[in-house]
mmCIF file of C-alpha atoms and ligand atoms in Angstrom:
data_model
loop_
_atom_site.group_PDB
_atom_site.id
_atom_site.type_symbol
_atom_site.label_atom_id
_atom_site.label_comp_id
_atom_site.label_asym_id
_atom_site.label_seq_id
_atom_site.Cartn_x
_atom_site.Cartn_y
_atom_site.Cartn_z
ATOM 1 C CA MET A 1 0.020 -0.036 -0.042
ATOM 2 C CA HIS A 2 2.640 2.533 -1.080
ATOM 3 C CA GLU A 3 -0.278 4.975 -1.944
ATOM 4 C CA VAL A 4 -0.543 5.680 1.806
ATOM 5 C CA ASP A 5 3.069 6.792 1.808
ATOM 6 C CA MET A 6 2.560 8.782 -1.270
ATOM 7 C CA THR A 7 -0.358 10.410 0.353
ATOM 8 C CA ARG A 8 1.854 11.325 3.318
ATOM 9 C CA CYS A 9 4.201 13.000 0.996
ATOM 10 C CA LEU A 10 1.330 14.842 -0.670
ATOM 11 C CA LEU A 11 0.062 16.175 2.704
ATOM 12 C CA GLN A 12 3.524 17.277 3.654
ATOM 13 C CA ALA A 13 3.694 19.252 0.381
ATOM 14 C CA LEU A 14 0.313 20.793 0.970
ATOM 15 C CA GLU A 15 1.242 21.680 4.519
ATOM 16 C CA ASP A 16 4.386 23.449 3.271
ATOM 17 C CA TRP A 17 2.281 25.352 0.756
ATOM 18 C CA ARG A 18 -0.298 26.265 3.445
ATOM 19 C CA ASP A 19 2.516 27.647 5.692
ATOM 20 C CA GLN A 20 3.338 30.282 3.100
ATOM 21 C CA HIS A 21 -0.075 31.842 3.534
ATOM 22 C CA PRO A 22 -0.833 34.282 6.330
ATOM 23 C CA VAL A 23 -4.427 33.036 6.574
ATOM 24 C CA GLN A 24 -5.047 29.273 6.322
ATOM 25 C CA PRO A 25 -6.482 28.719 2.701
ATOM 26 C CA CYS A 26 -9.523 26.568 2.195
ATOM 27 C CA VAL A 27 -8.454 23.955 -0.372
ATOM 28 C CA GLU A 28 -11.215 22.971 -2.761
ATOM 29 C CA GLN A 29 -9.295 20.842 -5.308
ATOM 30 C CA VAL A 30 -5.887 19.400 -5.651
ATOM 31 C CA HIS A 31 -4.959 18.515 -9.240
ATOM 32 C CA LEU A 32 -2.454 15.682 -9.810
ATOM 33 C CA LEU A 33 -0.722 14.372 -12.786
ATOM 34 C CA VAL A 34 -0.115 10.626 -12.548
ATOM 35 C CA GLY A 35 1.760 8.921 -15.333
ATOM 36 C CA GLU A 36 0.760 5.404 -16.594
ATOM 37 C CA PHE A 37 4.318 4.150 -16.197
ATOM 38 C CA THR A 38 4.541 4.629 -12.427
ATOM 39 C CA CYS A 39 3.650 2.375 -9.490
ATOM 40 C CA VAL A 40 0.609 4.480 -8.582
ATOM 41 C CA GLU A 41 -2.907 3.202 -8.782
ATOM 42 C CA PRO A 42 -5.209 6.253 -8.949
ATOM 43 C CA SER A 43 -8.129 4.617 -7.219
ATOM 44 C CA GLN A 44 -5.930 3.597 -4.324
ATOM 45 C CA LEU A 45 -4.556 7.040 -4.079
ATOM 46 C CA ARG A 46 -8.057 8.513 -3.978
ATOM 47 C CA LEU A 47 -9.041 6.164 -1.219
ATOM 48 C CA SER A 48 -6.016 6.810 0.961
ATOM 49 C CA PHE A 49 -6.282 10.703 0.408
ATOM 50 C CA ALA A 50 -9.995 10.567 1.460
ATOM 51 C CA ALA A 51 -9.180 8.617 4.510
ATOM 52 C CA ALA A 52 -6.180 10.857 5.533
ATOM 53 C CA VAL A 53 -7.885 14.213 5.099
ATOM 54 C CA LYS A 54 -10.963 13.307 7.121
ATOM 55 C CA ASP A 55 -11.511 15.912 9.957
ATOM 56 C CA THR A 56 -8.439 17.809 8.991
ATOM 57 C CA TRP A 57 -7.979 21.289 7.451
ATOM 58 C CA LEU A 58 -8.140 19.502 4.098
ATOM 59 C CA ALA A 59 -11.436 17.859 4.771
ATOM 60 C CA ALA A 60 -13.195 19.754 2.005
ATOM 61 C CA ALA A 61 -10.426 19.067 -0.587
ATOM 62 C CA GLN A 62 -11.208 16.989 -3.628
ATOM 63 C CA LEU A 63 -8.535 15.080 -5.417
ATOM 64 C CA SER A 64 -8.519 15.355 -9.238
ATOM 65 C CA ILE A 65 -6.161 12.959 -10.943
ATOM 66 C CA THR A 66 -5.285 13.300 -14.547
ATOM 67 C CA SER A 67 -3.722 10.153 -15.966
ATOM 68 C CA VAL A 68 -0.830 10.779 -18.351
ATOM 69 C CA PRO A 69 -0.325 8.127 -21.042
ATOM 70 C CA LEU A 70 3.041 6.389 -21.613
ATOM 71 C CA VAL A 71 4.535 7.794 -24.765
ATOM 72 C CA GLY A 72 7.880 6.693 -26.118
ATOM 73 C CA LYS A 73 10.017 8.142 -28.936
ATOM 74 C CA CYS A 74 11.707 5.706 -31.344
ATOM 75 C CA LEU A 75 15.279 6.757 -31.852
ATOM 76 C CA VAL A 76 15.506 4.932 -35.170
ATOM 77 C CA CYS A 77 12.586 6.462 -37.044
ATOM 78 C CA GLY A 78 11.842 9.440 -34.716
ATOM 79 C CA ASN A 79 8.125 8.491 -34.353
ATOM 80 C CA SER A 80 6.329 8.844 -31.055
ATOM 81 C CA TYR A 81 4.375 5.730 -30.070
ATOM 82 C CA ARG A 82 2.375 4.209 -27.224
ATOM 83 C CA PRO A 83 4.536 1.382 -25.847
ATOM 84 C CA ASP A 84 2.648 -1.870 -25.446
ATOM 85 C CA PRO A 85 3.705 -4.356 -22.733
ATOM 86 C CA ALA A 86 2.387 -7.177 -24.933
ATOM 87 C CA CYS A 87 4.946 -6.172 -27.479
ATOM 88 C CA GLY A 88 7.714 -5.705 -24.985
ATOM 89 C CA TYR A 89 7.280 -1.864 -25.125
ATOM 90 C CA ALA A 90 9.021 -1.834 -28.467
ATOM 91 C CA SER A 91 8.645 0.642 -31.260
ATOM 92 C CA PRO A 92 5.943 -0.761 -33.571
ATOM 93 C CA CYS A 93 7.679 0.233 -36.720
ATOM 94 C CA CYS A 94 11.115 -1.062 -36.105
ATOM 95 C CA GLY A 95 10.996 -3.061 -32.908
ATOM 96 C CA HIS A 96 13.580 -0.852 -31.201
ATOM 97 C CA PRO A 97 13.579 -1.084 -27.389
ATOM 98 C CA MET A 98 11.927 1.736 -25.418
ATOM 99 C CA GLU A 99 14.691 4.218 -25.191
ATOM 100 C CA THR A 100 13.286 7.671 -24.663
ATOM 101 C CA ILE A 101 10.126 8.170 -22.488
ATOM 102 C CA LEU A 102 8.310 11.375 -23.474
ATOM 103 C CA SER A 103 5.510 11.048 -20.864
ATOM 104 C CA GLY A 104 4.180 8.553 -18.465
ATOM 105 C CA ARG A 105 6.591 8.879 -15.555
ATOM 106 C CA GLU A 106 4.822 11.985 -14.007
ATOM 107 C CA LEU A 107 3.959 11.983 -10.332
ATOM 108 C CA LYS A 108 3.138 15.658 -9.889
ATOM 109 C CA ILE A 109 1.088 18.245 -8.059
ATOM 110 C CA GLN A 110 -0.047 20.429 -10.912
ATOM 111 C CA ARG A 111 -2.308 22.898 -9.261
ATOM 112 C CA ILE A 112 -4.207 23.784 -6.060
ATOM 113 C CA ASP A 113 -7.662 25.540 -6.227
ATOM 114 C CA TYR A 114 -8.608 27.328 -2.955
ATOM 115 C CA SER A 115 -10.416 30.183 -1.483
ATOM 116 C CA MET B 1 -19.382 36.029 -4.207
ATOM 117 C CA HIS B 2 -17.233 32.886 -4.208
ATOM 118 C CA MET B 3 -13.877 33.449 -5.600
ATOM 119 C CA SER B 4 -11.517 30.559 -6.291
ATOM 120 C CA ILE B 5 -7.766 31.058 -6.619
ATOM 121 C CA SER B 6 -5.485 28.639 -8.432
ATOM 122 C CA ASP B 7 -1.819 28.192 -7.599
ATOM 123 C CA THR B 8 0.186 26.404 -10.163
ATOM 124 C CA MET B 9 2.576 24.057 -8.377
ATOM 125 C CA ASN B 10 4.257 21.698 -10.805
ATOM 126 C CA ILE B 11 6.159 19.972 -8.112
ATOM 127 C CA SER B 12 6.778 16.296 -7.510
ATOM 128 C CA LEU B 13 4.068 14.505 -5.517
ATOM 129 C CA LEU B 14 7.047 12.938 -3.719
ATOM 130 C CA ALA B 15 8.798 16.261 -3.107
ATOM 131 C CA ALA B 16 8.977 15.578 0.667
ATOM 132 C CA ASN B 17 10.761 12.317 0.101
ATOM 133 C CA ASP B 18 12.850 13.768 -2.763
ATOM 134 C CA GLN B 19 14.107 16.601 -0.467
ATOM 135 C CA GLN B 20 15.157 14.120 2.219
ATOM 136 C CA ALA B 21 16.832 11.928 -0.444
ATOM 137 C CA GLN B 22 18.747 14.923 -1.692
ATOM 138 C CA HIS B 23 19.911 15.692 1.806
ATOM 139 C CA ASN B 24 21.081 12.090 2.247
ATOM 140 C CA ARG B 25 22.952 12.349 -1.049
ATOM 141 C CA GLN B 26 24.744 15.506 0.016
ATOM 142 C CA GLN B 27 25.890 13.649 3.103
ATOM 143 C CA PHE B 28 27.157 10.679 1.063
ATOM 144 C CA ASP B 29 29.063 12.951 -1.155
ATOM 145 C CA ALA B 30 30.565 14.966 1.770
ATOM 146 C CA TRP B 31 31.685 11.637 3.277
ATOM 147 C CA GLY B 32 32.993 10.399 -0.195
ATOM 148 C CA LEU B 33 30.999 7.243 -0.144
ATOM 149 C CA PHE B 34 29.102 5.531 -2.909
ATOM 150 C CA CYS B 35 25.628 4.253 -1.933
ATOM 151 C CA ILE B 36 23.952 1.379 -3.688
ATOM 152 C CA ASN B 37 20.255 0.696 -3.284
ATOM 153 C CA VAL B 38 19.570 -3.076 -3.709
ATOM 154 C CA MET B 39 16.034 -4.053 -4.743
ATOM 155 C CA SER B 40 14.221 -7.150 -5.779
ATOM 156 C CA SER B 41 11.091 -9.229 -5.034
ATOM 157 C CA PRO B 42 11.212 -11.210 -1.791
ATOM 158 C CA GLY B 43 13.783 -13.925 -1.804
ATOM 159 C CA ALA B 44 15.526 -13.078 -5.180
ATOM 160 C CA GLY B 45 18.832 -13.208 -3.298
ATOM 161 C CA LYS B 46 19.705 -9.706 -2.125
ATOM 162 C CA THR B 47 21.213 -10.684 1.276
ATOM 163 C CA ILE B 48 23.250 -13.622 -0.115
ATOM 164 C CA LEU B 49 24.554 -11.347 -2.834
ATOM 165 C CA LEU B 50 25.625 -8.890 -0.186
ATOM 166 C CA GLU B 51 27.324 -11.594 1.778
ATOM 167 C CA GLN B 52 29.380 -12.652 -1.273
ATOM 168 C CA THR B 53 30.069 -9.097 -2.296
ATOM 169 C CA LEU B 54 31.224 -8.006 1.161
ATOM 170 C CA ARG B 55 33.538 -11.050 1.194
ATOM 171 C CA ALA B 56 34.959 -10.287 -2.207
ATOM 172 C CA LEU B 57 35.623 -6.648 -1.443
ATOM 173 C CA HIS B 58 36.831 -7.160 2.055
ATOM 174 C CA GLY B 59 40.255 -5.595 2.574
ATOM 175 C CA THR B 60 39.975 -3.413 -0.542
ATOM 176 C CA HIS B 61 36.808 -1.385 0.293
ATOM 177 C CA ALA B 62 35.526 -0.036 3.595
ATOM 178 C CA MET B 63 31.798 -0.743 3.708
ATOM 179 C CA ALA B 64 28.675 -0.682 5.694
ATOM 180 C CA VAL B 65 25.196 -2.063 5.290
ATOM 181 C CA LEU B 66 21.740 -0.563 6.052
ATOM 182 C CA GLU B 67 19.338 -3.607 6.131
ATOM 183 C CA GLY B 68 15.706 -2.948 5.410
ATOM 184 C CA ASP B 69 13.329 -5.501 6.662
ATOM 185 C CA MET B 70 9.515 -5.222 7.375
ATOM 186 C CA THR B 71 9.538 -6.886 10.809
ATOM 187 C CA THR B 72 12.599 -8.971 11.656
ATOM 188 C CA GLN B 73 16.361 -8.435 11.934
ATOM 189 C CA LEU B 74 17.114 -11.848 10.348
ATOM 190 C CA ASP B 75 18.987 -10.417 7.392
ATOM 191 C CA ALA B 76 21.046 -8.024 9.477
ATOM 192 C CA GLN B 77 22.060 -11.027 11.670
ATOM 193 C CA ARG B 78 23.141 -12.938 8.562
ATOM 194 C CA LEU B 79 25.491 -10.133 7.720
ATOM 195 C CA THR B 80 27.070 -9.631 11.090
ATOM 196 C CA GLY B 81 30.347 -11.433 11.408
ATOM 197 C CA LEU B 82 31.492 -10.241 7.949
ATOM 198 C CA GLY B 83 33.338 -7.442 9.562
ATOM 199 C CA VAL B 84 31.332 -4.483 8.388
ATOM 200 C CA PRO B 85 28.954 -2.273 10.418
ATOM 201 C CA VAL B 86 25.317 -3.454 9.825
ATOM 202 C CA VAL B 87 22.334 -1.258 10.742
ATOM 203 C CA PRO B 88 18.905 -2.946 10.801
ATOM 204 C CA ILE B 89 15.943 -0.744 9.670
ATOM 205 C CA THR B 90 12.580 -2.278 10.488
ATOM 206 C CA THR B 91 10.068 -0.601 8.258
ATOM 207 C CA GLY B 92 6.934 -2.000 9.950
ATOM 208 C CA ARG B 93 3.960 -1.648 7.601
ATOM 209 C CA ALA B 94 5.792 0.130 4.823
ATOM 210 C CA CYS B 95 6.622 -1.983 1.936
ATOM 211 C CA HIS B 96 9.770 0.026 1.029
ATOM 212 C CA LEU B 97 12.477 2.149 2.478
ATOM 213 C CA ASP B 98 12.054 5.882 2.218
ATOM 214 C CA ALA B 99 14.723 8.613 2.541
ATOM 215 C CA ALA B 100 13.739 9.427 6.092
ATOM 216 C CA MET B 101 14.195 5.777 7.176
ATOM 217 C CA VAL B 102 17.592 5.746 5.612
ATOM 218 C CA SER B 103 18.489 9.112 7.330
ATOM 219 C CA THR B 104 17.531 7.447 10.652
ATOM 220 C CA GLY B 105 19.725 4.501 9.721
ATOM 221 C CA LEU B 106 22.609 6.911 9.025
ATOM 222 C CA SER B 107 22.268 8.339 12.527
ATOM 223 C CA LEU B 108 22.620 4.820 13.967
ATOM 224 C CA LEU B 109 25.480 4.044 11.659
ATOM 225 C CA ARG B 110 27.413 7.014 13.019
ATOM 226 C CA GLN B 111 27.250 5.455 16.478
ATOM 227 C CA GLN B 112 29.210 2.455 15.014
ATOM 228 C CA CYS B 113 31.672 4.103 12.662
ATOM 229 C CA ASP B 114 32.769 7.323 10.985
ATOM 230 C CA PRO B 115 30.961 7.253 7.693
ATOM 231 C CA ALA B 116 33.761 9.449 6.140
ATOM 232 C CA SER B 117 36.006 6.335 6.423
ATOM 233 C CA LEU B 118 33.695 4.379 4.196
ATOM 234 C CA ASP B 119 33.881 3.670 0.467
ATOM 235 C CA LEU B 120 30.652 1.903 -0.076
ATOM 236 C CA LEU B 121 27.287 1.909 1.566
ATOM 237 C CA TRP B 122 24.905 -0.910 0.691
ATOM 238 C CA VAL B 123 21.170 -0.386 1.343
ATOM 239 C CA GLU B 124 19.123 -3.634 1.161
ATOM 240 C CA ASN B 125 15.613 -2.567 0.427
ATOM 241 C CA VAL B 126 12.381 -4.429 1.440
ATOM 242 C CA GLY B 127 11.651 -7.375 -0.876
ATOM 243 C CA ASN B 128 9.222 -5.764 -3.322
ATOM 244 C CA LEU B 129 9.246 -5.287 -7.079
ATOM 245 C CA VAL B 130 6.760 -2.429 -7.149
ATOM 246 C CA CYS B 131 7.269 0.667 -5.062
ATOM 247 C CA PRO B 132 10.872 0.797 -3.893
ATOM 248 C CA ALA B 133 11.631 2.075 -7.344
ATOM 249 C CA GLU B 134 9.662 5.305 -6.791
ATOM 250 C CA PHE B 135 11.174 6.165 -3.424
ATOM 251 C CA ALA B 136 14.671 7.565 -3.774
ATOM 252 C CA VAL B 137 16.829 7.243 -0.705
ATOM 253 C CA GLY B 138 19.784 9.288 -2.015
ATOM 254 C CA GLU B 139 21.588 6.389 -3.703
ATOM 255 C CA HIS B 140 24.142 6.853 -6.443
ATOM 256 C CA CYS B 141 23.096 3.523 -8.064
ATOM 257 C CA LYS B 142 20.041 1.389 -8.151
ATOM 258 C CA LEU B 143 20.614 -2.421 -8.361
ATOM 259 C CA ALA B 144 17.726 -4.696 -9.251
ATOM 260 C CA LEU B 145 17.832 -8.466 -8.878
ATOM 261 C CA LEU B 146 15.569 -10.935 -10.638
ATOM 262 C CA SER B 147 15.936 -14.644 -10.145
ATOM 263 C CA VAL B 148 15.545 -17.100 -12.859
ATOM 264 C CA THR B 149 12.702 -18.803 -10.945
ATOM 265 C CA GLU B 150 10.536 -15.720 -11.142
ATOM 266 C CA GLY B 151 9.809 -16.010 -14.892
ATOM 267 C CA GLU B 152 10.912 -14.224 -17.916
ATOM 268 C CA ASP B 153 7.910 -11.969 -18.100
ATOM 269 C CA LYS B 154 8.657 -10.082 -14.790
ATOM 270 C CA PRO B 155 10.627 -7.196 -16.416
ATOM 271 C CA LEU B 156 7.530 -6.508 -18.587
ATOM 272 C CA LYS B 157 5.137 -6.864 -15.660
ATOM 273 C CA TYR B 158 7.077 -4.809 -13.230
ATOM 274 C CA PRO B 159 8.699 -2.386 -15.704
ATOM 275 C CA VAL B 160 9.246 0.624 -13.460
ATOM 276 C CA MET B 161 11.794 -1.188 -11.293
ATOM 277 C CA PHE B 162 13.727 -2.401 -14.293
ATOM 278 C CA ARG B 163 13.542 1.000 -16.094
ATOM 279 C CA GLU B 164 14.935 2.670 -12.918
ATOM 280 C CA ALA B 165 17.789 0.237 -12.363
ATOM 281 C CA ASP B 166 21.340 1.043 -13.343
ATOM 282 C CA CYS B 167 22.245 -2.584 -13.232
ATOM 283 C CA VAL B 168 20.187 -5.783 -13.166
ATOM 284 C CA LEU B 169 21.474 -9.020 -11.928
ATOM 285 C CA ILE B 170 19.704 -12.201 -12.999
ATOM 286 C CA THR B 171 20.275 -14.360 -10.068
ATOM 287 C CA LYS B 172 20.325 -18.151 -9.196
ATOM 288 C CA VAL B 173 21.489 -19.126 -12.698
ATOM 289 C CA ASP B 174 22.718 -22.398 -11.026
ATOM 290 C CA LEU B 175 19.014 -23.371 -11.066
ATOM 291 C CA LEU B 176 18.587 -22.970 -14.882
ATOM 292 C CA PRO B 177 18.738 -26.687 -15.511
ATOM 293 C CA HIS B 178 15.762 -27.134 -13.169
ATOM 294 C CA VAL B 179 13.510 -24.366 -14.268
ATOM 295 C CA PRO B 180 11.827 -23.566 -17.597
ATOM 296 C CA ALA B 181 13.518 -20.174 -17.933
ATOM 297 C CA ASP B 182 15.313 -18.796 -20.960
ATOM 298 C CA LEU B 183 18.140 -16.614 -19.750
ATOM 299 C CA GLY B 184 18.482 -14.896 -23.085
ATOM 300 C CA ARG B 185 14.797 -13.967 -23.330
ATOM 301 C CA MET B 186 14.918 -12.691 -19.649
ATOM 302 C CA GLY B 187 17.878 -10.494 -20.377
ATOM 303 C CA ARG B 188 16.237 -9.171 -23.600
ATOM 304 C CA HIS B 189 13.066 -8.307 -21.683
ATOM 305 C CA VAL B 190 15.185 -6.115 -19.322
ATOM 306 C CA ARG B 191 16.894 -4.430 -22.265
ATOM 307 C CA GLN B 192 13.517 -3.780 -23.990
ATOM 308 C CA ILE B 193 12.702 -1.508 -21.066
ATOM 309 C CA ASN B 194 16.129 -0.306 -20.270
ATOM 310 C CA PRO B 195 18.497 -0.611 -23.257
ATOM 311 C CA HIS B 196 21.592 0.722 -21.538
ATOM 312 C CA CYS B 197 21.695 -0.839 -18.041
ATOM 313 C CA GLY B 198 24.166 -3.473 -17.118
ATOM 314 C CA VAL B 199 22.689 -6.950 -17.205
ATOM 315 C CA PHE B 200 24.666 -9.843 -15.547
ATOM 316 C CA PRO B 201 23.651 -13.396 -14.916
ATOM 317 C CA VAL B 202 25.019 -14.507 -11.550
ATOM 318 C CA SER B 203 24.875 -17.332 -8.979
ATOM 319 C CA ALA B 204 25.724 -16.288 -5.437
ATOM 320 C CA LEU B 205 25.818 -20.062 -4.675
ATOM 321 C CA THR B 206 28.488 -21.091 -7.155
ATOM 322 C CA GLY B 207 30.071 -17.653 -7.674
ATOM 323 C CA ALA B 208 29.359 -17.736 -11.467
ATOM 324 C CA GLY B 209 29.232 -14.279 -12.963
ATOM 325 C CA LEU B 210 30.129 -12.509 -9.714
ATOM 326 C CA GLY B 211 33.374 -11.345 -11.343
ATOM 327 C CA ASP B 212 31.436 -9.504 -14.078
ATOM 328 C CA TRP B 213 29.192 -7.806 -11.438
ATOM 329 C CA LEU B 214 32.211 -6.751 -9.496
ATOM 330 C CA ALA B 215 33.927 -5.441 -12.584
ATOM 331 C CA TRP B 216 30.908 -3.392 -13.376
ATOM 332 C CA LEU B 217 30.846 -1.993 -9.822
ATOM 333 C CA GLY B 218 34.465 -1.125 -10.120
ATOM 334 C CA GLN B 219 33.820 0.845 -13.308
ATOM 335 C CA GLN B 220 31.092 2.813 -11.614
ATOM 336 C CA LEU B 221 33.408 3.705 -8.784
ATOM 337 C CA LEU B 222 36.185 4.721 -11.188
ATOM 338 C CA ALA B 223 33.725 6.843 -13.202
ATOM 339 C CA GLN B 224 32.751 8.592 -9.879
ATOM 340 C CA GLY B 225 36.454 9.302 -9.368
ATOM 341 C CA ARG B 226 36.634 6.964 -6.366
ATOM 342 C CA HIS B 227 39.673 4.858 -5.727
ATOM 343 C CA HIS B 228 40.440 1.801 -3.777
ATOM 344 C CA ARG B 229 41.660 2.648 -0.281
ATOM 345 C CA ASN B 230 44.196 -0.200 -0.701
ATOM 346 C CA PRO B 231 45.119 -1.885 -3.967
ATOM 347 C CA PRO B 232 43.072 -5.035 -4.553
ATOM 348 C CA GLN B 233 44.954 -8.167 -3.576
ATOM 349 C CA HIS B 234 43.344 -10.196 -6.366
ATOM 350 C CA PRO B 235 43.070 -7.918 -9.345
ATOM 351 C CA GLY B 236 39.896 -8.403 -11.314
ATOM 352 C CA GLY B 237 37.941 -9.481 -8.198
ATOM 353 C CA LEU B 238 36.643 -12.993 -7.936
ATOM 354 C CA GLN B 239 37.989 -15.249 -10.661
ATOM 355 C CA ARG B 240 35.105 -17.314 -11.515
ATOM 356 C CA PRO B 241 33.452 -18.736 -14.556
ATOM 357 C CA SER B 242 31.068 -16.398 -16.120
ATOM 358 C CA VAL B 243 27.894 -16.748 -18.001
ATOM 359 C CA THR B 244 26.774 -14.245 -20.620
ATOM 360 C CA VAL B 245 23.396 -13.004 -21.825
ATOM 361 C CA THR B 246 23.021 -12.832 -25.592
HETATM 362 N N1 GTP C 301 20.239 -22.048 -5.780
HETATM 363 C C1 GTP C 301 20.414 -20.745 -5.452
HETATM 364 N N2 GTP C 301 19.796 -20.309 -4.404
HETATM 365 C C2 GTP C 301 19.982 -19.027 -4.036
HETATM 366 C C3 GTP C 301 20.864 -18.170 -4.797
HETATM 367 N N3 GTP C 301 20.819 -16.978 -4.217
HETATM 368 C C4 GTP C 301 19.941 -17.029 -3.215
HETATM 369 N N4 GTP C 301 19.447 -18.288 -3.062
HETATM 370 C C5 GTP C 301 18.403 -18.709 -2.157
HETATM 371 O O1 GTP C 301 17.284 -17.964 -2.170
HETATM 372 C C6 GTP C 301 16.758 -17.745 -0.958
HETATM 373 C C7 GTP C 301 16.508 -16.297 -0.621
HETATM 374 O O2 GTP C 301 17.865 -15.609 -0.611
HETATM 375 P P1 GTP C 301 17.980 -14.202 0.191
HETATM 376 O O3 GTP C 301 19.409 -13.824 0.071
HETATM 377 O O4 GTP C 301 17.525 -14.472 1.560
HETATM 378 O O5 GTP C 301 17.046 -13.297 -0.597
HETATM 379 P P2 GTP C 301 16.555 -11.794 -0.330
HETATM 380 O O6 GTP C 301 16.254 -11.197 -1.605
HETATM 381 O O7 GTP C 301 17.581 -11.157 0.609
HETATM 382 O O8 GTP C 301 15.219 -12.048 0.499
HETATM 383 P P3 GTP C 301 14.307 -10.901 1.301
HETATM 384 O O9 GTP C 301 15.323 -9.975 1.960
HETATM 385 O O10 GTP C 301 13.532 -11.790 2.232
HETATM 386 O O11 GTP C 301 13.463 -10.278 0.304
HETATM 387 C C8 GTP C 301 17.680 -18.345 0.130
HETATM 388 O O12 GTP C 301 17.231 -19.642 0.497
HETATM 389 C C9 GTP C 301 18.984 -18.510 -0.721
HETATM 390 O O13 GTP C 301 19.762 -19.582 -0.233
HETATM 391 C C10 GTP C 301 21.555 -18.697 -5.836
HETATM 392 O O14 GTP C 301 22.354 -18.098 -6.525
HETATM 393 N N5 GTP C 301 21.253 -20.001 -6.108
HETATM 394 MG MG1 MG C 302 17.250 -10.169 2.321
HETATM 395 ZN ZN1 ZN C 303 10.880 3.206 -35.085
#
């Protein structure tokens, strides 16, 4: 259940952000970017976030998770492609291994909406 | 009227861990030691690899081990008697080590030795192929182990770990005659995900391939500008038969 530990990191970041405000902000929505090529299961993250913020200053906060697809770039032909585990993540045109990852490794706090 | 404000953050979700990892890394660099994070599924052979590696580098490298274990200190006990400081870190519920746990381990290590006198710090992570890969501890190098008994498809099923690794050891190759595993395919699956990492088949039991692994490690240390405290007594490390992945 590493989503619990990720949630702990997220709360830490939100507290650091809060402490920069003279008046405690009321957080409405926290926007995350979660890449497909990470160990994070968005539904697990939602569950553990909901459990962690209950009865805290973040109780009203909603978590919005945008999933980012895995996109690789083939170094042989220069094409972008969606690596498929069933094909060993290889470039579909030339079978070249997955060298460059353009997106899919994101684990980011993108934006906070508050009042 | 209700007014919402948006703050653009664009910071890592794991910023709290990343900052502590960065701090650990600065300490390692100030002490001049090279830190290796050893990861694998449970039982792939991390502890026995450490036993063999500590023996092979004894006398040429000053070393210490931080031993991550969920509930027991059994692995730490196995490594005591090899002449290096071993600090057990029990993680409890957590299925991986994080940077803060390693920092606590470093405080305990300082009670046993002066870290500035060390060349290598080994961190044995909790047996788990999934999340240790996402939690940096400040290491210079990530080592992933995969045993031949786990199946050729594991790099494709747990790709993040193998993508993140700087070196992958395919372990227990002495068992190849007894398991339906194709070493070549296993190695290719690793390379599909991580074309440039080192891939070495080894057996901690027979010593096969350990020389290749130690040579790779030696190159990393040289590239980092680190030198042996004493010249090695047996140049080239363990002289053992080696197996190659094609
Ligand atoms: N045949 C054979 N057995 C091995 C080899 N390496 C490890 N083993 C066996 O595999 C089992 C697990 O080895 P460990 O070193 O405890 O593995 P580990 O990765 O440290 O395990 P955890 O820390 O519990 O995740 C032990 O029974 C070892 O003797 C090998 O090269 N060949
Ligand atoms: Mg172990
Ligand atoms: Zn291509």
